[in-house]
Short mmCIF file of C-alpha atoms and ligand atoms in Angstrom, two decimals:
data_model
loop_
_atom_site.label_atom_id
_atom_site.label_comp_id
_atom_site.label_asym_id
_atom_site.label_seq_id
_atom_site.Cartn_x
_atom_site.Cartn_y
_atom_site.Cartn_z
CA MET A 1 67.01 -27.75 32.44
CA ILE A 2 65.75 -30.79 30.62
CA ASN A 3 62.14 -30.36 29.55
CA GLY A 4 61.63 -32.98 26.85
CA GLU A 5 62.71 -30.84 23.89
CA ASN A 6 64.92 -32.68 21.44
CA LYS A 7 68.61 -32.53 22.24
CA ILE A 8 69.64 -34.26 19.02
CA SER A 9 68.04 -34.12 15.57
CA ARG A 10 66.56 -37.64 15.66
CA PRO A 11 66.65 -40.71 17.91
CA LEU A 12 69.60 -43.06 17.38
CA ARG A 13 68.79 -46.56 16.11
CA TRP A 14 69.71 -48.62 19.14
CA GLY A 15 70.28 -52.31 19.83
CA MET A 16 71.04 -54.23 23.00
CA VAL A 17 73.20 -57.25 23.74
CA GLY A 18 72.10 -58.85 27.01
CA GLY A 19 69.87 -57.13 29.52
CA GLY A 20 67.25 -59.81 28.91
CA ARG A 21 64.23 -60.90 30.93
CA THR A 22 66.25 -62.27 33.85
CA GLY A 23 69.09 -59.74 33.67
CA GLN A 24 69.55 -57.35 36.59
CA VAL A 25 70.70 -54.24 34.82
CA GLY A 26 68.89 -54.32 31.45
CA TYR A 27 65.87 -52.32 32.55
CA LYS A 28 68.10 -49.56 33.92
CA HIS A 29 69.55 -49.19 30.42
CA ARG A 30 66.13 -49.01 28.83
CA THR A 31 64.73 -46.68 31.45
CA GLY A 32 67.72 -44.38 30.85
CA ALA A 33 67.85 -44.60 27.08
CA LEU A 34 64.17 -44.27 26.30
CA ARG A 35 63.48 -41.19 28.40
CA ASP A 36 64.55 -38.32 26.19
CA LYS A 37 63.71 -39.46 22.65
CA THR A 38 67.40 -39.94 21.94
CA TYR A 39 67.27 -43.71 21.26
CA ASP A 40 64.80 -46.07 19.55
CA LEU A 41 65.17 -49.70 20.59
CA VAL A 42 64.94 -51.47 17.22
CA ALA A 43 67.00 -54.65 17.64
CA GLY A 44 68.51 -56.95 20.22
CA ALA A 45 70.33 -60.14 21.10
CA PHE A 46 68.92 -59.87 24.57
CA ASP A 47 69.68 -63.21 26.10
CA ILE A 48 72.12 -66.10 26.16
CA ASP A 49 68.99 -68.21 25.66
CA ALA A 50 68.00 -67.25 22.10
CA GLU A 51 64.31 -68.23 22.34
CA ARG A 52 63.77 -66.44 25.62
CA GLY A 53 65.58 -63.43 24.15
CA ARG A 54 63.32 -63.33 21.10
CA ASP A 55 60.17 -63.65 23.19
CA PHE A 56 61.39 -60.91 25.51
CA GLY A 57 62.34 -58.60 22.62
CA VAL A 58 58.94 -59.02 20.99
CA ASN A 59 57.32 -58.19 24.34
CA LEU A 60 59.37 -55.01 24.46
CA GLY A 61 57.94 -54.09 21.07
CA VAL A 62 60.96 -54.99 18.91
CA ASP A 63 60.21 -56.49 15.48
CA SER A 64 60.64 -60.27 15.79
CA ASN A 65 62.90 -60.27 12.69
CA ARG A 66 65.26 -58.03 14.57
CA CYS A 67 65.42 -60.14 17.75
CA TYR A 68 68.59 -62.10 17.05
CA PRO A 69 69.95 -65.33 18.56
CA ASP A 70 73.39 -63.80 19.22
CA PHE A 71 75.37 -60.58 18.80
CA GLN A 72 77.34 -61.85 15.78
CA THR A 73 74.13 -62.43 13.82
CA MET A 74 72.75 -59.07 14.95
CA PHE A 75 75.81 -57.10 13.82
CA ALA A 76 75.95 -58.94 10.46
CA GLU A 77 72.23 -58.68 9.67
CA GLU A 78 71.82 -55.10 10.82
CA ALA A 79 74.74 -54.03 8.61
CA ASN A 80 72.70 -55.23 5.60
CA LEU A 81 69.75 -52.98 6.42
CA ASN A 82 69.35 -49.44 5.10
CA GLU A 83 68.43 -48.30 8.55
CA GLY A 84 70.29 -50.77 10.75
CA ILE A 85 71.39 -49.99 14.30
CA GLU A 86 73.97 -47.25 14.87
CA VAL A 87 74.68 -47.85 18.54
CA VAL A 88 74.62 -50.92 20.76
CA SER A 89 74.51 -51.32 24.52
CA ILE A 90 76.26 -54.25 26.14
CA ALA A 91 74.62 -55.44 29.37
CA THR A 92 76.18 -58.89 29.70
CA PRO A 93 78.55 -60.38 32.30
CA ASN A 94 82.04 -58.81 32.44
CA GLY A 95 83.92 -61.59 30.65
CA THR A 96 82.02 -60.98 27.40
CA HIS A 97 82.55 -57.20 27.15
CA TYR A 98 85.84 -57.23 25.26
CA GLU A 99 84.74 -59.58 22.48
CA ILE A 100 81.35 -57.91 22.00
CA THR A 101 82.74 -54.36 22.13
CA MET A 102 85.48 -55.14 19.58
CA ALA A 103 82.98 -56.85 17.28
CA ALA A 104 80.61 -53.88 17.54
CA LEU A 105 83.35 -51.38 16.72
CA HIS A 106 84.47 -53.51 13.76
CA ALA A 107 80.85 -53.43 12.61
CA GLY A 108 80.95 -49.60 12.74
CA LEU A 109 78.71 -49.24 15.80
CA HIS A 110 79.01 -46.79 18.66
CA VAL A 111 79.13 -48.70 21.95
CA ILE A 112 77.67 -48.20 25.41
CA CYS A 113 79.21 -50.86 27.62
CA GLU A 114 78.76 -51.94 31.19
CA LYS A 115 81.47 -51.62 33.80
CA PRO A 116 84.04 -52.91 34.43
CA LEU A 117 84.77 -52.36 30.75
CA VAL A 118 87.22 -55.29 30.37
CA PHE A 119 89.76 -57.28 32.41
CA THR A 120 93.05 -55.56 31.46
CA THR A 121 94.36 -52.13 30.51
CA LYS A 122 95.78 -53.69 27.34
CA GLU A 123 92.30 -54.72 26.19
CA ALA A 124 90.83 -51.35 27.18
CA VAL A 125 93.48 -49.48 25.21
CA GLU A 126 92.88 -51.70 22.16
CA ILE A 127 89.23 -50.69 22.35
CA LYS A 128 90.17 -47.02 22.53
CA GLN A 129 92.48 -47.34 19.53
CA LEU A 130 89.89 -49.12 17.42
CA ALA A 131 87.19 -46.61 18.40
CA GLU A 132 89.48 -43.74 17.41
CA GLU A 133 90.36 -45.40 14.10
CA LYS A 134 86.69 -45.88 13.30
CA GLY A 135 85.55 -42.49 14.62
CA LEU A 136 83.19 -44.07 17.15
CA ILE A 137 82.16 -43.28 20.72
CA VAL A 138 82.49 -45.75 23.57
CA GLY A 139 80.52 -44.82 26.69
CA VAL A 140 80.53 -46.71 30.00
CA THR A 141 77.44 -46.93 32.18
CA TYR A 142 78.57 -45.69 35.56
CA GLY A 143 74.89 -45.07 36.19
CA PHE A 144 75.08 -43.40 39.61
CA SER A 145 77.41 -40.78 38.17
CA GLY A 146 74.43 -39.16 36.44
CA ASN A 147 73.22 -37.82 39.81
CA ILE A 148 73.49 -34.09 39.28
CA MET A 149 74.51 -33.10 42.81
CA LEU A 150 77.87 -34.67 41.94
CA LEU A 151 78.29 -31.92 39.34
CA GLN A 152 77.53 -29.44 42.11
CA MET A 153 80.39 -30.94 44.13
CA ARG A 154 82.65 -30.58 41.10
CA ALA A 155 81.68 -26.94 40.60
CA MET A 156 82.14 -26.05 44.28
CA ILE A 157 85.52 -27.73 44.50
CA GLU A 158 86.64 -25.98 41.33
CA GLN A 159 85.50 -22.65 42.79
CA GLY A 160 87.60 -23.21 45.92
CA LYS A 161 84.58 -23.55 48.23
CA ILE A 162 86.29 -26.18 50.37
CA GLY A 163 89.87 -24.98 50.00
CA ASP A 164 92.65 -27.42 49.14
CA ILE A 165 91.59 -31.05 49.15
CA HIS A 166 93.13 -32.96 52.06
CA LEU A 167 91.00 -36.10 52.58
CA VAL A 168 88.98 -38.27 50.20
CA ASP A 169 86.64 -40.72 51.90
CA LEU A 170 84.84 -43.15 49.61
CA GLN A 171 82.57 -46.07 50.35
CA TYR A 172 80.42 -48.46 48.38
CA THR A 173 79.25 -51.38 50.48
CA HIS A 174 76.19 -53.59 50.85
CA GLY A 175 75.31 -56.80 52.61
CA TYR A 176 73.54 -58.72 49.86
CA ALA A 177 76.32 -61.29 49.57
CA ALA A 178 77.04 -61.52 53.31
CA THR A 179 76.63 -65.28 53.05
CA GLY A 180 77.55 -67.55 50.16
CA ASP A 181 73.96 -68.75 49.61
CA GLY A 182 73.37 -66.59 46.53
CA ASP A 183 76.64 -67.74 44.92
CA LYS A 184 74.92 -71.03 44.07
CA LYS A 185 71.30 -69.96 43.64
CA ASN A 186 71.40 -66.58 41.94
CA ALA A 187 72.69 -66.54 38.34
CA ALA A 188 73.90 -62.92 38.55
CA GLN A 189 75.77 -63.56 41.80
CA LYS A 190 77.23 -66.87 40.59
CA TRP A 191 79.27 -65.32 37.75
CA ARG A 192 80.35 -62.39 39.95
CA VAL A 193 82.52 -64.75 42.03
CA ASP A 194 83.91 -66.72 39.08
CA PRO A 195 87.22 -65.17 37.94
CA LYS A 196 86.76 -66.50 34.40
CA ILE A 197 83.64 -64.35 34.00
CA ALA A 198 83.99 -61.60 36.61
CA GLY A 199 87.68 -60.90 36.00
CA PRO A 200 90.38 -60.29 38.62
CA SER A 201 88.04 -58.93 41.29
CA PHE A 202 84.55 -59.11 42.74
CA VAL A 203 83.61 -55.99 44.76
CA LEU A 204 86.51 -53.84 43.58
CA GLY A 205 85.16 -54.14 40.03
CA ASP A 206 81.49 -54.59 40.76
CA LEU A 207 81.10 -51.75 43.25
CA SER A 208 84.13 -49.53 43.75
CA THR A 209 84.64 -48.71 40.06
CA HIS A 210 81.44 -46.65 40.31
CA THR A 211 82.61 -44.67 43.32
CA TYR A 212 86.12 -44.29 41.94
CA TYR A 213 84.71 -42.83 38.70
CA MET A 214 82.46 -40.50 40.69
CA SER A 215 85.47 -39.27 42.66
CA GLN A 216 87.23 -38.49 39.39
CA LEU A 217 84.14 -36.75 38.06
CA ILE A 218 84.05 -34.57 41.18
CA MET A 219 87.80 -33.94 41.34
CA PRO A 220 89.21 -34.34 37.81
CA GLU A 221 92.55 -32.84 38.84
CA MET A 222 93.21 -35.36 41.62
CA LYS A 223 95.56 -38.13 40.56
CA ILE A 224 96.48 -41.11 42.74
CA LYS A 225 100.23 -41.43 43.30
CA LYS A 226 100.24 -44.70 45.22
CA LEU A 227 97.85 -47.03 46.97
CA LEU A 228 97.66 -49.97 49.33
CA CYS A 229 94.84 -52.48 48.99
CA ASP A 230 93.92 -55.18 51.49
CA ARG A 231 91.30 -57.60 50.18
CA GLN A 232 89.54 -60.52 51.85
CA SER A 233 87.22 -63.38 50.90
CA PHE A 234 85.01 -63.77 53.97
CA VAL A 235 83.09 -66.44 52.07
CA GLY A 236 86.09 -68.69 51.51
CA SER A 237 84.84 -70.30 48.29
CA ARG A 238 85.13 -66.88 46.61
CA TYR A 239 88.91 -66.84 46.94
CA PRO A 240 90.88 -65.36 45.15
CA LEU A 241 88.08 -62.89 44.50
CA GLU A 242 87.41 -60.51 47.38
CA ASP A 243 84.07 -59.77 48.97
CA ASN A 244 85.59 -56.96 51.04
CA ALA A 245 88.46 -54.55 50.46
CA TYR A 246 90.03 -51.52 52.09
CA VAL A 247 92.16 -49.26 49.92
CA LEU A 248 94.36 -46.41 51.14
CA MET A 249 95.36 -43.79 48.61
CA HIS A 250 98.00 -41.05 48.44
CA TYR A 251 97.32 -38.38 45.85
CA GLU A 252 99.90 -36.37 43.93
CA ASN A 253 98.88 -33.11 45.67
CA GLY A 254 99.58 -34.58 49.12
CA ALA A 255 95.96 -35.49 49.91
CA VAL A 256 95.17 -38.92 51.30
CA GLY A 257 92.10 -41.09 50.87
CA ARG A 258 90.43 -44.38 51.51
CA MET A 259 87.89 -46.58 49.77
CA TRP A 260 85.88 -49.26 51.57
CA THR A 261 84.05 -51.63 49.30
CA SER A 262 82.17 -54.69 50.44
CA ALA A 263 79.38 -57.13 49.67
CA VAL A 264 79.50 -58.54 53.21
CA ASP A 265 78.55 -55.36 55.08
CA ALA A 266 75.69 -57.33 56.67
CA GLY A 267 72.49 -55.36 57.11
CA CYS A 268 73.74 -52.45 55.03
CA MET A 269 71.14 -51.08 52.62
CA ASP A 270 72.71 -47.71 52.14
CA GLY A 271 76.41 -47.91 51.54
CA GLN A 272 77.55 -45.49 48.86
CA ARG A 273 79.04 -42.30 50.23
CA ILE A 274 81.52 -39.67 49.12
CA ARG A 275 83.05 -37.20 51.55
CA ILE A 276 85.67 -34.73 50.38
CA VAL A 277 87.44 -32.79 53.10
CA GLY A 278 89.23 -29.59 52.21
CA SER A 279 91.36 -27.15 54.18
CA LYS A 280 88.31 -25.05 55.12
CA ALA A 281 85.18 -27.14 54.52
CA SER A 282 83.81 -30.55 53.56
CA LEU A 283 81.26 -31.83 51.06
CA GLU A 284 79.36 -35.06 51.59
CA TRP A 285 76.93 -36.94 49.34
CA TRP A 286 75.04 -40.15 49.99
CA ASP A 287 73.59 -42.26 47.21
CA SER A 288 70.46 -42.82 49.33
CA LYS A 289 69.82 -39.05 49.53
CA PRO A 290 70.91 -38.09 46.03
CA ASN A 291 68.98 -34.82 46.05
CA GLU A 292 71.00 -33.39 48.90
CA LEU A 293 74.56 -32.27 49.41
CA ARG A 294 76.00 -31.40 52.81
CA TYR A 295 78.32 -28.42 52.88
CA GLU A 296 80.15 -28.14 56.18
CA LEU A 297 82.17 -24.96 56.51
CA GLN A 298 84.42 -25.05 59.59
CA GLY A 299 82.98 -22.82 62.34
CA GLU A 300 79.61 -22.30 60.65
CA PRO A 301 76.27 -24.13 60.80
CA ILE A 302 76.06 -27.12 58.49
CA GLN A 303 74.23 -26.42 55.22
CA THR A 304 72.19 -28.86 53.16
CA LEU A 305 72.08 -27.87 49.52
CA VAL A 306 68.97 -29.19 47.77
CA ARG A 307 68.57 -30.21 44.13
CA GLY A 308 66.34 -28.05 41.94
CA THR A 309 67.13 -24.79 43.71
CA GLU A 310 68.34 -21.64 42.02
CA TYR A 311 71.48 -21.24 44.10
CA LEU A 312 73.07 -24.26 42.42
CA ASP A 313 75.72 -23.93 39.75
CA ASP A 314 74.78 -23.83 36.03
CA LEU A 315 76.73 -27.06 35.57
CA THR A 316 74.22 -28.76 37.91
CA SER A 317 71.10 -27.04 36.60
CA GLU A 318 71.77 -27.99 32.98
CA TYR A 319 70.54 -31.53 33.77
CA GLU A 320 67.77 -30.56 36.19
CA ARG A 321 64.55 -32.42 35.29
CA LEU A 322 61.76 -32.17 37.85
CA GLY A 323 62.30 -28.87 39.61
CA THR A 324 62.31 -28.16 43.29
CA LEU A 325 60.02 -29.98 45.79
CA HIS A 326 60.32 -33.25 43.83
CA GLN A 327 62.81 -36.05 44.21
CA GLU A 328 65.03 -37.37 41.44
CA GLY A 329 66.73 -40.73 41.70
CA LEU A 330 68.63 -43.47 39.98
CA SER A 331 66.49 -43.62 36.84
CA ASP A 332 67.03 -39.89 36.30
CA ALA A 333 70.76 -40.46 36.78
CA TRP A 334 70.73 -43.18 34.11
CA ALA A 335 68.73 -40.93 31.77
CA ASN A 336 71.37 -38.23 32.20
CA ILE A 337 74.17 -40.64 31.32
CA TYR A 338 72.34 -41.98 28.26
CA LEU A 339 71.44 -38.45 27.16
CA ARG A 340 75.03 -37.26 27.38
CA ILE A 341 76.28 -40.29 25.46
CA ALA A 342 73.65 -39.61 22.77
CA ILE A 343 74.85 -36.00 22.54
CA ALA A 344 78.43 -37.31 22.22
CA ILE A 345 77.47 -39.73 19.44
CA ASP A 346 75.54 -37.04 17.60
CA ALA A 347 78.47 -34.62 17.93
CA LYS A 348 80.89 -37.29 16.71
CA LYS A 349 78.75 -37.93 13.66
CA ARG A 350 78.71 -34.21 12.87
CA GLY A 351 82.42 -33.76 13.66
CA ASP A 352 81.55 -31.23 16.37
CA GLU A 353 84.74 -31.32 18.44
CA GLU A 354 83.72 -28.29 20.50
CA ILE A 355 80.78 -30.16 22.04
CA LEU A 356 82.87 -33.28 22.52
CA ASP A 357 85.58 -31.32 24.34
CA LYS A 358 83.26 -29.84 26.93
CA LEU A 359 80.77 -32.67 27.38
CA ILE A 360 81.17 -34.47 30.72
CA TYR A 361 80.24 -38.14 30.39
CA PRO A 362 81.79 -41.54 31.20
CA ASP A 363 83.80 -42.05 28.02
CA ILE A 364 86.38 -44.63 27.00
CA ASP A 365 89.01 -42.97 29.21
CA ALA A 366 86.70 -43.45 32.19
CA GLY A 367 86.36 -47.10 31.18
CA ILE A 368 90.16 -47.48 31.00
CA ALA A 369 90.59 -45.69 34.34
CA GLY A 370 88.20 -48.13 36.02
CA VAL A 371 90.17 -51.10 34.73
CA GLN A 372 93.42 -49.50 35.91
CA TRP A 373 91.94 -48.86 39.35
CA ILE A 374 91.17 -52.59 39.69
CA GLU A 375 94.59 -53.62 38.37
CA ASN A 376 96.45 -51.38 40.82
CA CYS A 377 94.33 -52.58 43.76
CA VAL A 378 94.80 -56.25 42.87
CA ARG A 379 98.56 -55.81 42.31
CA SER A 380 98.91 -54.26 45.77
CA ALA A 381 96.71 -56.84 47.52
CA ASP A 382 98.28 -59.85 45.86
CA ASN A 383 101.79 -58.70 46.73
CA GLY A 384 100.94 -58.78 50.43
CA SER A 385 98.92 -55.55 50.67
CA VAL A 386 101.87 -53.29 50.05
CA TRP A 387 102.09 -49.71 48.82
CA VAL A 388 102.42 -49.64 45.02
CA GLU A 389 103.01 -46.74 42.69
CA TYR A 390 99.79 -46.08 40.82
CA GLU A 391 100.28 -47.24 37.25
CA THR A 392 98.45 -45.77 34.32
CA GLU A 393 99.09 -46.33 30.64
CA GLU A 394 100.99 -43.02 30.53
CA SER A 395 103.05 -43.70 33.67
CA VAL A 396 104.12 -47.13 32.39
CA HIS A 397 105.31 -45.67 29.08
CA ALA A 398 106.77 -42.46 30.55
P1 NAI B 1 72.84 -60.80 34.83
O1 NAI B 1 73.53 -62.10 34.93
O2 NAI B 1 71.71 -60.48 35.74
O3 NAI B 1 72.30 -60.59 33.33
C1 NAI B 1 73.08 -60.82 32.20
C2 NAI B 1 72.20 -60.78 30.98
O4 NAI B 1 73.01 -60.95 29.81
C3 NAI B 1 71.16 -61.90 30.92
O5 NAI B 1 69.99 -61.40 30.32
C4 NAI B 1 71.83 -62.95 30.02
O6 NAI B 1 70.92 -63.82 29.39
C5 NAI B 1 72.52 -62.05 29.04
N1 NAI B 1 73.68 -62.64 28.34
C6 NAI B 1 74.74 -63.26 28.88
N2 NAI B 1 75.63 -63.58 27.92
C7 NAI B 1 75.11 -63.13 26.75
C8 NAI B 1 75.56 -63.16 25.41
N3 NAI B 1 76.74 -63.69 25.06
N4 NAI B 1 74.76 -62.61 24.46
C9 NAI B 1 73.57 -62.06 24.78
N5 NAI B 1 73.11 -62.00 26.05
C10 NAI B 1 73.87 -62.55 27.01
O7 NAI B 1 73.99 -59.70 34.97
P2 NAI B 1 73.81 -58.20 35.44
O8 NAI B 1 73.84 -58.13 36.91
O9 NAI B 1 72.69 -57.57 34.72
O10 NAI B 1 75.21 -57.58 34.95
C11 NAI B 1 75.51 -57.40 33.59
C12 NAI B 1 76.61 -56.35 33.49
O11 NAI B 1 76.14 -55.13 34.03
C13 NAI B 1 77.87 -56.70 34.27
O12 NAI B 1 79.00 -56.25 33.57
C14 NAI B 1 77.72 -55.91 35.57
O13 NAI B 1 78.97 -55.57 36.15
C15 NAI B 1 77.00 -54.69 35.09
N6 NAI B 1 76.13 -54.05 36.09
C16 NAI B 1 76.16 -52.69 36.15
C17 NAI B 1 75.34 -52.01 36.98
C18 NAI B 1 75.38 -50.52 36.96
O14 NAI B 1 74.84 -49.88 37.87
N7 NAI B 1 75.98 -49.91 35.95
C19 NAI B 1 74.41 -52.69 37.89
C20 NAI B 1 74.40 -54.14 37.72
C21 NAI B 1 75.24 -54.77 36.84
#
């Protein structure tokens, strides 16, 4: 149960790159980070427009001397302070993540970076190596994954409550880019369909990396053996980036799965869903009803498990915040992710490997896995939507 008591000895001195006044995701970072007294926002290079960034930072309550025109100046100046920042969040478009993350690690800062972490596995592995060399944490903000009923799914699957996993049905779709209008008008949508800034994919990276990570969180033992991805650009100007994709997966244990990801699911306001079908029962979770989990045991009435109740697993209850009868949502999920990353950073500083070993949070490996997911999907799609063996860093070097 989280009740506001300190989880680490003092708040971490925290800076942000991006997430400025016009940014979509910046407030989610702040709402997550500032909840549990684990971070103090003391510096920022919040915006590509330096003046707007300074004005915004001051309005957030950051000292104007610590609102910097760019991340390079922030890392250099903060390093000269006795109490400069220790951790930085990166909430900028995808194409900037690699450079900013590497610069932050070189400056000795822990990093919390947006997804998709970078464009290639090679870059992601370089980040991991540098972080290890420097003894620093890299967390990745798969924000939805902080919904605690996902931990309930993990616990129930581990306890054999659904039997052997046979089918994995994943979906993250919406209709907000059903037409190309926003590609010209909306700054955040414009870069998402530009391969130089978005990377090798649109919806596979933008949406499905979340759901893919959540599936791994729920079923850590399930490894994809091969996949087939079929991707389309229904708004033609987006080509080669897809606005819709279907992926079929075969897992090493014989299970099969599918992922549907789309930004052209017109009219859809509610498109993130995870259904895991086992040999004796199924579990299903919808992002729009995050407090509930359906447990469907073959031959028995369907059960709805509800957040905050005492029959849930300890793994779930550890991050319970509001108690039963009240709804938690996305900002609680973000707070959980930020809290766990703070605990990881604190443990790293103290050399507490025991905590680090058991803490479940989206770490650098989760960041690498997201990049590999995109790479495998794109490799399949661009070779004519064929089955490809699922490549990971280990499988390539095996
Ligand atoms: P956006 O375009 O709305 O905002 C980007 C922000 O970064 C703006 O404030 C811009 O001024 C600033 N910026 C750009 N380049 C900068 C630089 N070099 N230095 C300092 N500031 C800079 O983009 P949005 O939608 O907020 O996405 C940002 C990142 O967050 C992307 O990687 C995206 O994939 C990810 N994202 C993640 C979500 C999640 O649920 N975890 C949700 C939405 C976006």
